[in-house]
Coordinates of C-alpha atoms in Angstrom, one line a residue:
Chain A
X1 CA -43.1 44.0 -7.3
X2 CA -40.9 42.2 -4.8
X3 CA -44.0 40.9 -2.8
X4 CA -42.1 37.6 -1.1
X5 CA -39.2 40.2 0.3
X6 CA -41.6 43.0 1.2
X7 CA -43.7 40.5 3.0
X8 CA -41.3 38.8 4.9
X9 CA -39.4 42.2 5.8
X10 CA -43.2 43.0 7.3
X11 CA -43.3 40.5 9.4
X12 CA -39.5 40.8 10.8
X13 CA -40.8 43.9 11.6
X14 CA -43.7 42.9 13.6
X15 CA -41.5 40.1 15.1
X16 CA -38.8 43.1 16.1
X17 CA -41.6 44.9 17.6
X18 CA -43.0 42.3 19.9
X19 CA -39.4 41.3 21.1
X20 CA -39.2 45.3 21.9
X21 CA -41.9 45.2 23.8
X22 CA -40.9 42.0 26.4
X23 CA -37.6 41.8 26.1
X24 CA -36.1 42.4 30.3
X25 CA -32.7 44.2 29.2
X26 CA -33.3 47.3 28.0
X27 CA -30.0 47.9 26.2
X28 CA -31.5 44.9 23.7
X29 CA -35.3 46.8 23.7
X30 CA -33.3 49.4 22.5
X31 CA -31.2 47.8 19.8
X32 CA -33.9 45.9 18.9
X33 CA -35.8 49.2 18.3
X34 CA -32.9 50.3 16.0
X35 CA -33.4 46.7 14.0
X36 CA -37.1 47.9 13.8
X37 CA -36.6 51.6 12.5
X38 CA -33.8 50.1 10.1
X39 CA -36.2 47.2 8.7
X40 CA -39.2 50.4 8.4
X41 CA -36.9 52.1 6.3
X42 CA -35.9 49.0 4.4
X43 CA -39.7 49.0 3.5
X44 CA -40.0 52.9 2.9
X45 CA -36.8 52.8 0.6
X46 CA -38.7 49.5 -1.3
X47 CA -42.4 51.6 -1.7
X48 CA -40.4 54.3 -3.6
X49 CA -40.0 57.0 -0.6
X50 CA -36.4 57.3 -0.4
X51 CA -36.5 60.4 1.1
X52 CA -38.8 59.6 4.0
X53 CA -36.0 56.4 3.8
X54 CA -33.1 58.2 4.5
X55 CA -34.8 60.5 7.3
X56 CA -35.9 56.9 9.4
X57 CA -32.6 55.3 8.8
X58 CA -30.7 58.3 10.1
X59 CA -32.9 59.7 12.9
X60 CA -34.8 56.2 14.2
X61 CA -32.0 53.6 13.9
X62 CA -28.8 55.9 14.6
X63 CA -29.8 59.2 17.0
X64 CA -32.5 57.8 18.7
X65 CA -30.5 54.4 19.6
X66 CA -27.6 56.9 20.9
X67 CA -30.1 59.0 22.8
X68 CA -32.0 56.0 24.4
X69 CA -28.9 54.7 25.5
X70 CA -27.5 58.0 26.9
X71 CA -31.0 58.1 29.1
X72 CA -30.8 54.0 30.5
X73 CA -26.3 55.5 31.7
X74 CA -28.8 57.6 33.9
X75 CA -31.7 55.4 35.1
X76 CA -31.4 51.5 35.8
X77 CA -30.8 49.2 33.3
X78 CA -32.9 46.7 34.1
X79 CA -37.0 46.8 34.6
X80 CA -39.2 44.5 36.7
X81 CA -41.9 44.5 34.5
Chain B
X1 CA -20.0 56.3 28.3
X2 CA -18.3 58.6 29.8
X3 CA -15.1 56.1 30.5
X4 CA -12.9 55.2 27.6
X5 CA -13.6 51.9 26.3
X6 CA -9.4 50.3 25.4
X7 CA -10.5 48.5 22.3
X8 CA -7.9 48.9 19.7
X9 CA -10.1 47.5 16.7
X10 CA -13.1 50.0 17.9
X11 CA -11.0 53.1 18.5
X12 CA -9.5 52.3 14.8
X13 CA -13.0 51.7 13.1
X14 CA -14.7 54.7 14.9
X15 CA -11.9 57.3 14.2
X16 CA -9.7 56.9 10.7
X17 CA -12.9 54.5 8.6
X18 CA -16.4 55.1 9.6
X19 CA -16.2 58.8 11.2
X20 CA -14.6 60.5 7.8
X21 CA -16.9 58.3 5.9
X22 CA -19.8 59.7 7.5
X23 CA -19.0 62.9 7.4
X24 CA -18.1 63.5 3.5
X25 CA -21.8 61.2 3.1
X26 CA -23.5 64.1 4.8
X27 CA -21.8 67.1 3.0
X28 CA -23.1 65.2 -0.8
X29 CA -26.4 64.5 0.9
X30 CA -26.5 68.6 2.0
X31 CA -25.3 69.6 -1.8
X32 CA -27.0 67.4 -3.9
X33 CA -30.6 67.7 -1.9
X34 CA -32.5 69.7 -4.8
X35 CA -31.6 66.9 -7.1
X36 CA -31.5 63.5 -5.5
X37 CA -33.1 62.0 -1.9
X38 CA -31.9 63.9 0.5
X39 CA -31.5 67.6 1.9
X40 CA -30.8 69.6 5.3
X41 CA -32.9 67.8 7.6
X42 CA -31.2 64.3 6.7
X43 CA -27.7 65.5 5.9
X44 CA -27.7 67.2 10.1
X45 CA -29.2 64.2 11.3
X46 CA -26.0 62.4 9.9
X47 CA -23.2 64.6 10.5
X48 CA -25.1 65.0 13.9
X49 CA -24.6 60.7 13.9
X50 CA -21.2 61.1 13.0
X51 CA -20.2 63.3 16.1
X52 CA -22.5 61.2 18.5
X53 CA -20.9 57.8 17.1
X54 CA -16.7 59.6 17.9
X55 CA -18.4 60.3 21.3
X56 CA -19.5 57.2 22.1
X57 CA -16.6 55.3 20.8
X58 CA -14.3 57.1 22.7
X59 CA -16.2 58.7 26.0
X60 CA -17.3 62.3 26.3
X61 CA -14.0 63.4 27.5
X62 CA -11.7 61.6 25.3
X63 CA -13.4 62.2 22.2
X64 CA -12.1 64.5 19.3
X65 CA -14.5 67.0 17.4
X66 CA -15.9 68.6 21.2
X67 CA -17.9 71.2 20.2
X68 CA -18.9 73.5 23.6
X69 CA -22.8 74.3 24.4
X70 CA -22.5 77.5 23.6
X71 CA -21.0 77.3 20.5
X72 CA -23.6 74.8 19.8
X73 CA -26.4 77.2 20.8
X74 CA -24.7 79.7 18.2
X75 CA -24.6 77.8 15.4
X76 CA -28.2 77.0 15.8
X77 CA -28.9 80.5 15.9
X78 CA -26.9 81.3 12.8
X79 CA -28.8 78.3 10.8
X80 CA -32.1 80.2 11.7
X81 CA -30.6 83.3 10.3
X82 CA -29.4 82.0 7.1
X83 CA -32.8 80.5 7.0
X84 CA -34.4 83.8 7.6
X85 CA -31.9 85.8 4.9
X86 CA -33.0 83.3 2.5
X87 CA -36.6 84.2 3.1
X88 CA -36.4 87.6 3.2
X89 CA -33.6 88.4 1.0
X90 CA -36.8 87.9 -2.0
X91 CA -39.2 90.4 -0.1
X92 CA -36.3 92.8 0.1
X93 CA -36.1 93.1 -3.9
X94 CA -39.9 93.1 -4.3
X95 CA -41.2 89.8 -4.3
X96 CA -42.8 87.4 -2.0
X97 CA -41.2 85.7 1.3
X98 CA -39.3 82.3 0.6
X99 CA -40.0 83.7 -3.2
X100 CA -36.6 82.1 -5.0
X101 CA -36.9 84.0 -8.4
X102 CA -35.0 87.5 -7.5
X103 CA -31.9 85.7 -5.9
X104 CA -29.0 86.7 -8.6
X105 CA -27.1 83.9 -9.4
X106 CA -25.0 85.3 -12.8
X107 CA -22.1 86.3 -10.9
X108 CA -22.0 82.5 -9.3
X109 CA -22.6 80.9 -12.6
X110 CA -19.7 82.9 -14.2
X111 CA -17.1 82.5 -10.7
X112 CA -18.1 78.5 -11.0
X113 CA -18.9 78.2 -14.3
X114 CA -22.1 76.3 -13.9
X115 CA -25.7 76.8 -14.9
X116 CA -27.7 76.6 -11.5
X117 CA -30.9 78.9 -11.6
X118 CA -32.2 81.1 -9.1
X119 CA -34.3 78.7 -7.5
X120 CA -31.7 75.6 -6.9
X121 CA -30.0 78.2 -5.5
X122 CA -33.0 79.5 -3.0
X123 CA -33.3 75.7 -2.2
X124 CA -29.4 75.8 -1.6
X125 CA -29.2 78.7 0.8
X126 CA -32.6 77.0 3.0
X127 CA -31.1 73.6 3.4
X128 CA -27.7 75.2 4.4
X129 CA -29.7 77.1 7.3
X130 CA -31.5 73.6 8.2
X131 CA -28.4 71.9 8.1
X132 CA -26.5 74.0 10.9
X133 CA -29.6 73.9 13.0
X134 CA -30.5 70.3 13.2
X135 CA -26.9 69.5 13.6
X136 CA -26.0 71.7 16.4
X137 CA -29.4 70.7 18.3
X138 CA -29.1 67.2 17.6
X139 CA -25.7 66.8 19.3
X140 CA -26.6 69.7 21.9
X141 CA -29.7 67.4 23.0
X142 CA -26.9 64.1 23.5
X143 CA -24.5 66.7 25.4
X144 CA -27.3 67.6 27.9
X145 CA -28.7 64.1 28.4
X146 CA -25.2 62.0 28.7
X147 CA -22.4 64.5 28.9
X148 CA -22.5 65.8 31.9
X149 CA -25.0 63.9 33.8
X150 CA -22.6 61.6 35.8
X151 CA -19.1 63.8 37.0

């Protein structure tokens, strides 16, 4: 329908993905996780699952930010590799 | 996140705008489920959001809405059993498990004065159970992990 936007939200999401992966801090690897869930349910909400939407947006971009986070207050917060 | 962070413009946000907000969003998701997106699973997940956010706004021992583990643990357990009361309330009056079609629904219909039918109403009672589960786990899970790890 909406090809330029769906194809430019895929490939923010790939671009949020690889910054996930390198990125040193991981208080950023983990918001830019949330950007990536978020921008994944963006996409579910525009193929016409809006259930399946709301699920992502609620559990990947807000509880499993909050639960990352409460696991890097134990450990280190920054990684060698 | 276990220390208060003093931010006047983040304590504000967190408790009288976006925590209410969440909240009342969560309760239409959990009733309107058999009609529009939504249902139990999504509507715990956010009330479950909303409690998490007031805790991290405002540190684990601040922070209004403290809920304790074994009250969590309870309510968990009751979600099951309104899950299970749904199923087997059917198989009581002759019909099959999780079987929505026996649940009587005239004396609600003429209390409320609405039309649901027996089977919205099933659907009702199931997400209700869901709801109180995933809810109470969800924020029993953050308690564990980053309440009391650091005295």
């Amino acid at each position: 329908m909406i090809w330029w936007l769906e194809l430019s939200l895929f490939g923010l999401l790939v671009v949020a993905a690889l910054i996930a992966l390198s990125v040193r801090d991981m208080i950023a690897a983990v918001a830019t996780l949330s950007v990536y869930s978020f921008l994944a349910a963006v996409l579910l909400a525009l193929m016409g699952a809006v259930d399946v939407a709301l699920t992502e947006a609620a559990l990947g971009a807000g509880v499993t930010g909050v639960f990352l986070i409460g696991a890097i207050s134990v450990v280190e917060r920054r990684t060698p590799d | 996140m276990n220390d208060r962070y003093d931010s006047v413009i983040l304590h504000f946000i967190a408790r009288v705008f976006l925590v209410p907000l969440i909240l009342v969003f969560g309760v239409y998701v959990l009733l309107h489920g058999e009609l529009s997106p939504g249902g139990g699973f999504q509507a715990g997940a956010i009330v479950a959001a909303a409690l998490l956010l007031v805790r991290l706004a405002l540190g684990n021992r601040q922070a209004a809405l403290r809920i304790p583990q074994g009250l969590l643990i309870w309510l968990a357990c009751i979600g099951l059993g309104i899950y299970m009361f749904g199923g087997i309330l059917p198989l009581i009056l002759g019909y099959n498990f999780l079987d929505y079609a026996p649940i009587p629904v005239d004396w609600y219909n003429q209390f409320a004065g609405e039309a649901r039918t027996a089977r919205s109403m099933g659907i009702l009672i199931i997400e209700i159970g869901v709801f109180f589960g995933v809810a109470a786990v969800l924020v029993l899970i953050y308690d564990l992990v980053a309440g009391s790890s650091r005295q």
